């Protein structure tokens, strides 16, 4: 959580510094136009790639496959689109990395690698590392142990009247 607070403090300072440096190099007007063009291009790209990601998700669901790749792409597009809408050059670089179709597979691999080390799946057998395999051991079934128990058929009779019986 500390790294998030640090990022929220340092990223705007770095963005302002880069914008000022670019403004000194090419002028204030061209810098503002560059930031606007960058946002417009980013919005168009997110819309285009978002539509493709949605179509791939629907196609995967209709085929009966688990849409893991498509859901990861959707998440990357959401984060990347948010970064592209924020004014600044540094966030735009990261945003384009997450949104562009030729860099997104690398971003997806990095995301999966990060998740494998940090996420645990909790199932009937307790916590297991994420990606540890499709099969988890089942808990022992209640009942007689093999070789020592005997099954007796019977009937339950309740002699005491319950709330539903007068």
Coordinates of N, CA, C and O in Angstrom, one line a residue:
X1 N 0.8 -1.2 0.0 CA 0.0 0.0 0.0 C 0.9 1.3 0.0 O 0.5 2.3 -0.6
X2 N 2.0 1.2 0.6 CA 2.9 2.3 0.7 C 3.4 2.7 -0.7 O 3.6 3.9 -1.0
X3 N 3.7 1.7 -1.6 CA 4.1 2.1 -2.9 C 3.1 2.8 -3.7 O 3.4 3.7 -4.6
X4 N 1.8 2.6 -3.4 CA 0.7 3.3 -4.1 C 0.7 4.7 -3.7 O 0.6 5.6 -4.5
X5 N 0.8 5.0 -2.4 CA 0.8 6.4 -1.9 C 2.1 7.1 -2.5 O 1.9 8.2 -3.0
X6 N 3.2 6.4 -2.5 CA 4.4 7.0 -3.1 C 4.2 7.3 -4.6 O 4.6 8.4 -5.1
X7 N 3.6 6.4 -5.3 CA 3.3 6.6 -6.8 C 2.4 7.8 -7.0 O 2.6 8.6 -7.9
X8 N 1.3 7.9 -6.1 CA 0.4 9.0 -6.3 C 1.0 10.4 -6.0 O 0.5 11.4 -6.5
X9 N 2.1 10.3 -5.2 CA 2.8 11.6 -5.0 C 3.9 11.9 -6.0 O 4.0 13.0 -6.5
X10 N 4.6 10.9 -6.5 CA 5.7 11.1 -7.4 C 5.3 11.2 -8.8 O 6.0 12.0 -9.6
X11 N 4.3 10.5 -9.3 CA 3.9 10.5 -10.7 C 3.5 11.9 -11.1 O 4.0 12.4 -12.2
X12 N 2.6 12.6 -10.4 CA 2.3 14.0 -10.9 C 3.5 14.9 -10.9 O 3.6 15.7 -11.8
X13 N 4.4 14.8 -10.0 CA 5.6 15.6 -10.0 C 6.4 15.3 -11.2 O 6.9 16.2 -11.9
X14 N 6.6 14.0 -11.5 CA 7.4 13.6 -12.7 C 6.7 14.1 -14.0 O 7.4 14.6 -14.9
X15 N 5.4 14.0 -14.0 CA 4.6 14.4 -15.2 C 4.8 15.9 -15.4 O 5.0 16.4 -16.5
X16 N 4.7 16.7 -14.4 CA 4.8 18.2 -14.5 C 6.3 18.5 -15.0 O 6.4 19.3 -15.9
X17 N 7.2 17.8 -14.4 CA 8.6 18.1 -14.8 C 8.8 17.8 -16.3 O 9.4 18.6 -17.0
X18 N 8.3 16.6 -16.8 CA 8.5 16.3 -18.2 C 7.7 17.3 -19.1 O 8.2 17.7 -20.1
X19 N 6.5 17.6 -18.7 CA 5.7 18.6 -19.5 C 6.5 19.9 -19.6 O 6.5 20.5 -20.7
X20 N 7.0 20.4 -18.5 CA 7.8 21.6 -18.5 C 9.0 21.5 -19.4 O 9.3 22.4 -20.2
X21 N 9.7 20.4 -19.3 CA 10.9 20.2 -20.2 C 10.5 20.2 -21.7 O 11.2 20.8 -22.5
X22 N 9.4 19.5 -22.0 CA 9.0 19.4 -23.4 C 8.5 20.8 -23.8 O 8.8 21.3 -24.9
X23 N 7.9 21.5 -22.9 CA 7.4 22.9 -23.2 C 8.6 23.8 -23.5 O 8.5 24.7 -24.4
X24 N 9.7 23.7 -22.7 CA 10.9 24.5 -23.0 C 11.6 24.2 -24.3 O 12.1 25.0 -24.9
X25 N 11.4 22.9 -24.7 CA 12.1 22.5 -25.9 C 11.3 22.9 -27.1 O 11.9 23.3 -28.1
X26 N 10.0 22.7 -27.1 CA 9.2 23.0 -28.4 C 8.2 24.1 -28.2 O 7.6 24.5 -29.2
X27 N 8.1 24.7 -27.0 CA 7.2 25.8 -26.8 C 5.9 25.3 -26.1 O 5.5 24.1 -26.2
X28 N 5.2 26.3 -25.5 CA 4.0 25.9 -24.7 C 2.8 25.5 -25.7 O 2.1 24.5 -25.4
X29 N 2.6 26.2 -26.7 CA 1.5 25.9 -27.6 C 1.6 24.5 -28.2 O 0.7 23.7 -28.2
X30 N 2.8 24.2 -28.8 CA 2.9 22.8 -29.4 C 2.8 21.7 -28.3 O 2.3 20.6 -28.6
X31 N 3.3 22.0 -27.1 CA 3.2 21.0 -26.0 C 1.7 20.7 -25.7 O 1.3 19.6 -25.5
X32 N 0.9 21.8 -25.6 CA -0.5 21.6 -25.3 C -1.2 20.9 -26.4 O -2.0 19.9 -26.2
X33 N -0.9 21.2 -27.7 CA -1.4 20.5 -28.8 C -1.0 19.0 -28.8 O -1.8 18.1 -29.2
X34 N 0.2 18.8 -28.5 CA 0.7 17.4 -28.4 C 0.0 16.6 -27.4 O -0.4 15.4 -27.6
X35 N -0.3 17.2 -26.2 CA -1.0 16.5 -25.1 C -2.4 16.2 -25.6 O -3.0 15.2 -25.3
X36 N -3.1 17.2 -26.3 CA -4.5 17.0 -26.7 C -4.5 15.9 -27.8 O -5.3 15.0 -27.7
X37 N -3.6 16.0 -28.7 CA -3.5 14.9 -29.8 C -3.3 13.6 -29.2 O -3.8 12.6 -29.6
X38 N -2.4 13.5 -28.2 CA -2.1 12.3 -27.6 C -3.3 11.7 -26.9 O -3.6 10.5 -27.0
X39 N -4.1 12.5 -26.2 CA -5.4 12.0 -25.6 C -6.4 11.6 -26.6 O -7.1 10.6 -26.4
X40 N -6.5 12.3 -27.7 CA -7.5 12.0 -28.7 C -7.1 10.6 -29.4 O -7.9 9.7 -29.6
X41 N -5.8 10.5 -29.7 CA -5.3 9.2 -30.3 C -5.6 8.1 -29.3 O -6.0 7.0 -29.7
X42 N -5.3 8.3 -28.0 CA -5.5 7.3 -27.0 C -6.9 6.9 -26.9 O -7.2 5.7 -26.8
X43 N -7.8 7.8 -26.9 CA -9.3 7.5 -26.8 C -9.7 6.7 -28.0 O -10.5 5.7 -27.8
X44 N -9.3 7.1 -29.2 CA -9.6 6.3 -30.4 C -9.1 4.9 -30.3 O -9.8 3.9 -30.6
X45 N -7.9 4.7 -29.9 CA -7.2 3.4 -29.8 C -7.9 2.5 -28.8 O -8.2 1.4 -29.0
X46 N -8.3 3.1 -27.6 CA -8.9 2.3 -26.6 C -10.3 1.9 -27.1 O -10.7 0.8 -26.8
X47 N -11.0 2.8 -27.8 CA -12.3 2.4 -28.3 C -12.2 1.3 -29.3 O -13.0 0.3 -29.3
X48 N -11.2 1.4 -30.2 CA -11.0 0.4 -31.2 C -10.6 -1.0 -30.6 O -11.2 -2.0 -30.9
X49 N -9.6 -1.0 -29.7 CA -9.2 -2.2 -29.1 C -10.2 -2.7 -28.1 O -10.3 -4.0 -27.9
X50 N -10.9 -1.9 -27.5 CA -12.0 -2.3 -26.6 C -13.1 -3.1 -27.3 O -13.6 -4.1 -26.8
X51 N -13.4 -2.6 -28.5 CA -14.4 -3.3 -29.3 C -13.9 -4.7 -29.7 O -14.6 -5.7 -29.7
X52 N -12.6 -4.7 -30.1 CA -12.0 -6.0 -30.5 C -12.0 -7.0 -29.3 O -12.3 -8.2 -29.5
X53 N -11.6 -6.5 -28.1 CA -11.6 -7.3 -26.9 C -13.0 -7.8 -26.6 O -13.1 -9.0 -26.2
X54 N -14.0 -7.0 -26.7 CA -15.4 -7.4 -26.4 C -15.8 -8.5 -27.4 O -16.4 -9.5 -27.0
X55 N -15.5 -8.3 -28.7 CA -15.9 -9.4 -29.7 C -15.1 -10.7 -29.4 O -15.7 -11.8 -29.5
X56 N -13.9 -10.6 -29.0 CA -13.1 -11.8 -28.6 C -13.7 -12.5 -27.4 O -13.8 -13.7 -27.3
X57 N -14.1 -11.7 -26.4 CA -14.8 -12.2 -25.2 C -16.1 -13.0 -25.6 O -16.3 -14.1 -25.1
X58 N -16.9 -12.4 -26.4 CA -18.2 -13.0 -26.8 C -17.9 -14.3 -27.6 O -18.5 -15.3 -27.3
X59 N -16.9 -14.2 -28.5 CA -16.6 -15.4 -29.3 C -16.1 -16.5 -28.4 O -16.5 -17.7 -28.6
X60 N -15.3 -16.2 -27.4 CA -14.8 -17.2 -26.5 C -15.9 -17.8 -25.7 O -16.0 -19.0 -25.5
X61 N -16.8 -17.0 -25.2 CA -17.9 -17.5 -24.4 C -18.9 -18.4 -25.2 O -19.3 -19.4 -24.8
X62 N -19.1 -17.9 -26.4 CA -20.0 -18.7 -27.3 C -19.3 -20.1 -27.7 O -20.1 -21.1 -27.9
X63 N -18.0 -20.1 -27.7 CA -17.3 -21.4 -28.0 C -17.2 -22.3 -26.7 O -16.8 -23.4 -26.8
X64 N -17.7 -21.8 -25.6 CA -17.6 -22.6 -24.4 C -16.3 -22.6 -23.7 O -16.0 -23.5 -22.9
X65 N -15.4 -21.7 -24.1 CA -14.0 -21.6 -23.5 C -14.0 -20.6 -22.3 O -14.8 -19.7 -22.3
X66 N -13.1 -20.9 -21.3 CA -12.9 -19.9 -20.3 C -12.2 -18.7 -20.9 O -11.1 -18.9 -21.4
X67 N -12.7 -17.5 -20.8 CA -12.1 -16.4 -21.5 C -11.0 -15.7 -20.6 O -11.0 -14.5 -20.4
X68 N -10.0 -16.4 -20.2 CA -9.0 -15.8 -19.3 C -8.2 -14.8 -20.1 O -7.9 -13.7 -19.5
X69 N -7.7 -15.0 -21.3 CA -6.9 -14.1 -22.1 C -7.8 -12.8 -22.3 O -7.3 -11.7 -22.2
X70 N -9.0 -13.0 -22.7 CA -9.9 -11.9 -23.1 C -10.2 -11.0 -21.8 O -10.2 -9.8 -22.0
X71 N -10.4 -11.7 -20.7 CA -10.6 -10.9 -19.5 C -9.3 -10.1 -19.1 O -9.4 -9.0 -18.6
X72 N -8.2 -10.7 -19.2 CA -6.9 -10.0 -18.9 C -6.8 -8.8 -19.8 O -6.4 -7.7 -19.4
X73 N -7.1 -9.0 -21.1 CA -7.0 -7.9 -22.1 C -7.9 -6.8 -21.7 O -7.6 -5.6 -21.8
X74 N -9.1 -7.2 -21.3 CA -10.1 -6.1 -20.9 C -9.6 -5.3 -19.7 O -9.7 -4.1 -19.7
X75 N -9.0 -6.0 -18.7 CA -8.4 -5.3 -17.6 C -7.3 -4.4 -18.0 O -7.2 -3.2 -17.5
X76 N -6.4 -4.9 -18.9 CA -5.3 -4.1 -19.3 C -5.8 -2.9 -20.1 O -5.2 -1.8 -20.0
X77 N -6.8 -3.0 -20.9 CA -7.4 -1.9 -21.7 C -8.0 -0.9 -20.7 O -7.9 0.3 -21.0
X78 N -8.6 -1.4 -19.7 CA -9.2 -0.4 -18.7 C -8.2 0.4 -18.0 O -8.3 1.7 -18.0
X79 N -7.1 -0.2 -17.6 CA -6.1 0.5 -16.9 C -5.3 1.4 -17.9 O -5.0 2.6 -17.6
X80 N -5.0 0.8 -19.1 CA -4.3 1.6 -20.1 C -5.1 2.8 -20.5 O -4.5 3.9 -20.7
X81 N -6.4 2.6 -20.7 CA -7.3 3.7 -21.2 C -7.3 4.8 -20.1 O -7.3 6.0 -20.4
X82 N -7.4 4.4 -18.9 CA -7.4 5.4 -17.8 C -6.1 6.2 -17.8 O -6.1 7.5 -17.6
X83 N -4.9 5.5 -18.0 CA -3.7 6.2 -18.0 C -3.6 7.2 -19.2 O -3.0 8.2 -19.2
X84 N -4.2 6.7 -20.4 CA -4.1 7.6 -21.6 C -5.0 8.8 -21.4 O -4.7 9.9 -22.1
X85 N -6.0 8.8 -20.6 CA -6.9 10.0 -20.4 C -6.3 11.0 -19.5 O -6.6 12.1 -19.5
X86 N -5.3 10.5 -18.7 CA -4.7 11.4 -17.7 C -3.7 12.3 -18.5 O -2.9 11.8 -19.4
X87 N -3.6 13.6 -18.3 CA -2.7 14.4 -19.0 C -1.2 14.1 -18.6 O -0.9 14.1 -17.4
X88 N -0.4 13.9 -19.5 CA 1.0 13.7 -19.2 C 1.6 12.7 -20.2 O 0.9 11.9 -20.8
X89 N 2.9 12.8 -20.3 CA 3.6 11.9 -21.3 C 4.0 10.6 -20.7 O 4.0 9.6 -21.4
X90 N 4.4 10.6 -19.4 CA 4.9 9.3 -18.8 C 3.7 8.3 -18.6 O 3.9 7.1 -18.9
X91 N 2.6 8.8 -18.2 CA 1.4 7.9 -18.0 C 0.9 7.4 -19.4 O 0.5 6.3 -19.6
X92 N 1.1 8.3 -20.4 CA 0.7 7.9 -21.8 C 1.6 6.8 -22.3 O 1.1 5.9 -23.0
X93 N 2.9 6.8 -22.0 CA 3.8 5.8 -22.4 C 3.4 4.4 -21.9 O 3.2 3.4 -22.6
X94 N 3.1 4.4 -20.6 CA 2.6 3.2 -19.9 C 1.2 2.8 -20.5 O 1.0 1.6 -20.7
X95 N 0.4 3.8 -20.7 CA -1.0 3.5 -21.2 C -0.9 2.8 -22.6 O -1.6 1.9 -22.9
X96 N 0.0 3.4 -23.5 CA 0.1 2.8 -24.8 C 0.7 1.4 -24.8 O 0.3 0.5 -25.5
X97 N 1.6 1.1 -23.8 CA 2.2 -0.2 -23.6 C 1.1 -1.2 -23.3 O 1.1 -2.3 -23.8
X98 N 0.1 -0.8 -22.5 CA -1.0 -1.7 -22.1 C -2.1 -1.8 -23.1 O -2.8 -2.8 -23.2
X99 N -2.2 -0.9 -24.0 CA -3.3 -0.8 -25.0 C -3.0 -1.3 -26.4 O -3.8 -2.0 -27.0
X100 N -1.8 -1.0 -26.8 CA -1.4 -1.4 -28.2 C -1.4 -2.9 -28.4 O -0.9 -3.7 -27.5
X101 N -2.0 -3.4 -29.5 CA -2.1 -4.8 -29.7 C -0.8 -5.6 -29.8 O -0.8 -6.8 -29.5
X102 N 0.3 -5.0 -30.2 CA 1.5 -5.7 -30.3 C 2.4 -5.6 -29.0 O 3.3 -6.4 -28.9
X103 N 2.0 -4.8 -28.0 CA 2.7 -4.8 -26.7 C 1.8 -5.4 -25.6 O 2.4 -5.8 -24.6
X104 N 0.5 -5.5 -25.8 CA -0.4 -6.0 -24.8 C -0.1 -7.5 -24.4 O -0.1 -7.8 -23.2
X105 N 0.3 -8.4 -25.4 CA 0.7 -9.7 -25.0 C 1.8 -9.8 -24.0 O 1.8 -10.5 -23.0
X106 N 2.8 -8.9 -24.1 CA 3.9 -8.8 -23.2 C 3.4 -8.3 -21.8 O 3.8 -8.8 -20.8
X107 N 2.5 -7.3 -21.8 CA 1.9 -6.8 -20.6 C 1.1 -7.9 -19.9 O 1.1 -8.0 -18.7
X108 N 0.4 -8.7 -20.7 CA -0.4 -9.8 -20.2 C 0.5 -10.8 -19.5 O 0.2 -11.3 -18.4
X109 N 1.6 -11.1 -20.1 CA 2.6 -12.1 -19.5 C 3.1 -11.5 -18.2 O 3.3 -12.3 -17.2
X110 N 3.4 -10.2 -18.2 CA 3.9 -9.6 -16.9 C 2.9 -9.6 -15.9 O 3.2 -9.9 -14.7
X111 N 1.6 -9.4 -16.2 CA 0.5 -9.4 -15.3 C 0.3 -10.8 -14.7 O 0.2 -11.0 -13.5
X112 N 0.4 -11.8 -15.6 CA 0.2 -13.2 -15.1 C 1.4 -13.6 -14.2 O 1.2 -14.2 -13.1
X113 N 2.6 -13.2 -14.6 CA 3.8 -13.5 -13.7 C 3.7 -12.9 -12.4 O 4.0 -13.5 -11.3
X114 N 3.1 -11.6 -12.3 CA 3.0 -10.9 -11.1 C 1.9 -11.6 -10.2 O 2.1 -11.8 -9.0
X115 N 0.8 -12.0 -10.9 CA -0.3 -12.7 -10.1 C 0.1 -14.1 -9.6 O -0.3 -14.4 -8.5
X116 N 0.9 -14.8 -10.3 CA 1.3 -16.1 -9.9 C 2.0 -16.1 -8.6 O 1.9 -16.9 -7.7
X117 N 2.8 -15.0 -8.4 CA 3.6 -14.9 -7.1 C 2.8 -14.2 -6.0 O 3.3 -14.3 -4.8
X118 N 1.7 -13.6 -6.3 CA 1.0 -12.9 -5.2 C -0.4 -13.3 -4.9 O -0.9 -12.9 -3.9
X119 N -1.0 -14.1 -5.7 CA -2.4 -14.5 -5.5 C -2.5 -16.0 -5.0 O -1.7 -16.8 -5.5
X120 N -3.3 -16.2 -4.1 CA -3.6 -17.6 -3.6 C -5.0 -18.0 -3.9 O -5.9 -17.1 -3.7
X121 N -5.2 -19.2 -4.3 CA -6.6 -19.7 -4.5 C -6.9 -20.5 -3.3 O -6.2 -21.4 -2.8
X122 N -8.1 -20.2 -2.7 CA -8.5 -20.9 -1.5 C -9.6 -21.9 -1.9 O -10.6 -21.4 -2.4
X123 N -9.4 -23.1 -1.7 CA -10.4 -24.1 -2.0 C -10.6 -25.0 -0.9 O -10.2 -24.8 0.3
X124 N -11.3 -26.2 -1.1 CA -11.6 -27.1 0.0 C -10.3 -27.6 0.7 O -10.4 -27.9 1.9
X125 N -9.2 -27.7 0.0 CA -8.0 -28.2 0.7 C -7.2 -27.1 1.3 O -6.1 -27.3 1.8
X126 N -7.7 -25.8 1.3 CA -7.0 -24.7 1.9 C -6.3 -23.9 0.8 O -6.5 -24.2 -0.4
X127 N -5.5 -22.9 1.2 CA -4.8 -22.1 0.2 C -3.8 -22.8 -0.6 O -3.0 -23.6 -0.1
X128 N -3.8 -22.6 -1.9 CA -2.8 -23.1 -2.8 C -2.3 -22.0 -3.7 O -3.0 -21.0 -3.9
X129 N -1.0 -22.1 -4.2 CA -0.5 -21.0 -5.0 C -1.4 -20.9 -6.3 O -1.8 -21.9 -6.8
X130 N -1.6 -19.7 -6.8 CA -2.3 -19.4 -8.0 C -1.6 -20.1 -9.2 O -0.4 -20.0 -9.3
X131 N -2.3 -20.8 -10.0 CA -1.7 -21.5 -11.1 C -1.0 -22.8 -10.7 O -0.2 -23.3 -11.5
X132 N -1.4 -23.3 -9.5 CA -0.7 -24.5 -9.1 C -1.2 -25.8 -9.8 O -0.8 -26.9 -9.5
X133 N -2.2 -25.7 -10.6 CA -2.7 -26.8 -11.3 C -4.2 -26.8 -11.3 O -4.9 -26.2 -10.4
X134 N -4.8 -27.5 -12.2 CA -6.3 -27.5 -12.3 C -7.0 -28.4 -11.2 O -8.1 -28.2 -11.0
X135 N -6.2 -29.3 -10.6 CA -6.8 -30.2 -9.7 C -6.4 -29.9 -8.3 O -5.2 -29.8 -8.0
X136 N -7.3 -29.8 -7.4 CA -6.9 -29.6 -6.0 C -7.4 -30.9 -5.3 O -8.4 -31.5 -5.6
X137 N -6.6 -31.4 -4.3 CA -7.0 -32.5 -3.5 C -8.4 -32.3 -2.8 O -8.6 -31.2 -2.3
X138 N -9.2 -33.3 -2.8 CA -10.5 -33.2 -2.1 C -10.3 -33.5 -0.7 O -9.5 -34.3 -0.3
X139 N -11.2 -32.8 0.2 CA -11.1 -33.2 1.6 C -11.6 -34.6 1.8 O -12.4 -35.1 1.0
X140 N -11.2 -35.2 2.9 CA -11.7 -36.6 3.2 C -13.3 -36.6 3.3 O -13.8 -35.6 3.9
X141 N -13.9 -37.6 2.8 CA -15.4 -37.7 2.9 C -15.8 -38.2 4.2 O -15.1 -39.1 4.8
X142 N -16.8 -37.7 4.8 CA -17.3 -38.2 6.1 C -17.9 -39.6 5.9 O -18.4 -39.9 4.9
X143 N -17.8 -40.4 6.9 CA -18.4 -41.8 6.8 C -17.4 -42.8 7.3 O -16.3 -42.5 7.8
X144 N -17.8 -44.0 7.2 CA -16.9 -45.1 7.7 C -15.6 -45.2 6.9 O -15.6 -44.9 5.7
X145 N -14.6 -45.5 7.6 CA -13.3 -45.7 6.9 C -13.3 -47.0 6.2 O -14.0 -47.9 6.5
X146 N -12.5 -47.1 5.2 CA -12.5 -48.3 4.4 C -11.9 -49.4 5.2 O -10.9 -49.3 5.9
X147 N -12.6 -50.6 5.1 CA -12.2 -51.8 5.7 C -12.6 -52.0 7.2 O -12.6 -53.1 7.7
X148 N -13.2 -50.9 7.9 CA -13.5 -51.1 9.3 C -15.0 -50.9 9.6 O -15.4 -51.3 10.6
X149 N -15.7 -50.3 8.7 CA -17.1 -49.9 9.0 C -18.1 -50.8 8.4 O -17.8 -51.6 7.5
X150 N -19.3 -50.8 8.9 CA -20.4 -51.6 8.4 C -21.6 -50.7 8.2 O -21.9 -49.9 9.1
X151 N -22.3 -50.8 7.1 CA -23.4 -49.9 6.8 C -24.7 -50.6 7.3 O -24.9 -51.8 7.0
X152 N -25.5 -49.9 8.1 CA -26.8 -50.5 8.6 C -27.9 -49.6 8.0 O -27.9 -48.4 8.2
X153 N -28.9 -50.2 7.4 CA -30.0 -49.5 6.9 C -31.0 -49.3 8.0 O -31.1 -50.1 9.0
X154 N -31.6 -48.1 8.0 CA -32.5 -47.8 9.1 C -33.5 -46.7 8.8 O -33.5 -46.2 7.6
X155 N -34.3 -46.3 9.8 CA -35.3 -45.3 9.6 C -35.3 -44.4 10.8 O -35.2 -44.9 11.9
X156 N -35.4 -43.1 10.6 CA -35.4 -42.2 11.7 C -36.8 -42.0 12.2 O -37.7 -41.6 11.3
X157 N -37.1 -42.2 13.5 CA -38.5 -41.9 14.0 C -38.3 -40.9 15.1 O -37.5 -41.0 16.0
X158 N -39.2 -39.8 14.9 CA -39.1 -38.7 15.9 C -40.4 -38.8 16.7 O -41.5 -38.5 16.2
X159 N -40.3 -39.2 18.0 CA -41.5 -39.3 18.8 C -41.9 -38.0 19.4 O -43.1 -37.8 19.8
X160 N -41.1 -37.0 19.5 CA -41.5 -35.7 20.1 C -42.1 -34.8 19.0 O -41.5 -34.7 17.9
X161 N -43.2 -34.2 19.2 CA -43.8 -33.3 18.2 C -43.0 -32.0 18.1 O -42.5 -31.5 19.1
X162 N -42.7 -31.7 16.9 CA -42.0 -30.4 16.6 C -42.9 -29.3 16.4 O -44.2 -29.4 16.6
X163 N -42.4 -28.1 16.1 CA -43.3 -26.9 15.9 C -44.3 -27.1 14.8 O -45.4 -26.5 14.8
X164 N -44.0 -27.9 13.8 CA -45.0 -28.1 12.7 C -46.0 -29.1 13.0 O -47.0 -29.3 12.3
X165 N -45.8 -29.9 14.1 CA -46.8 -31.0 14.4 C -47.6 -30.5 15.7 O -47.1 -30.0 16.6
X166 N -49.0 -30.7 15.7 CA -49.8 -30.3 16.8 C -49.7 -31.3 18.0 O -49.3 -32.4 17.9

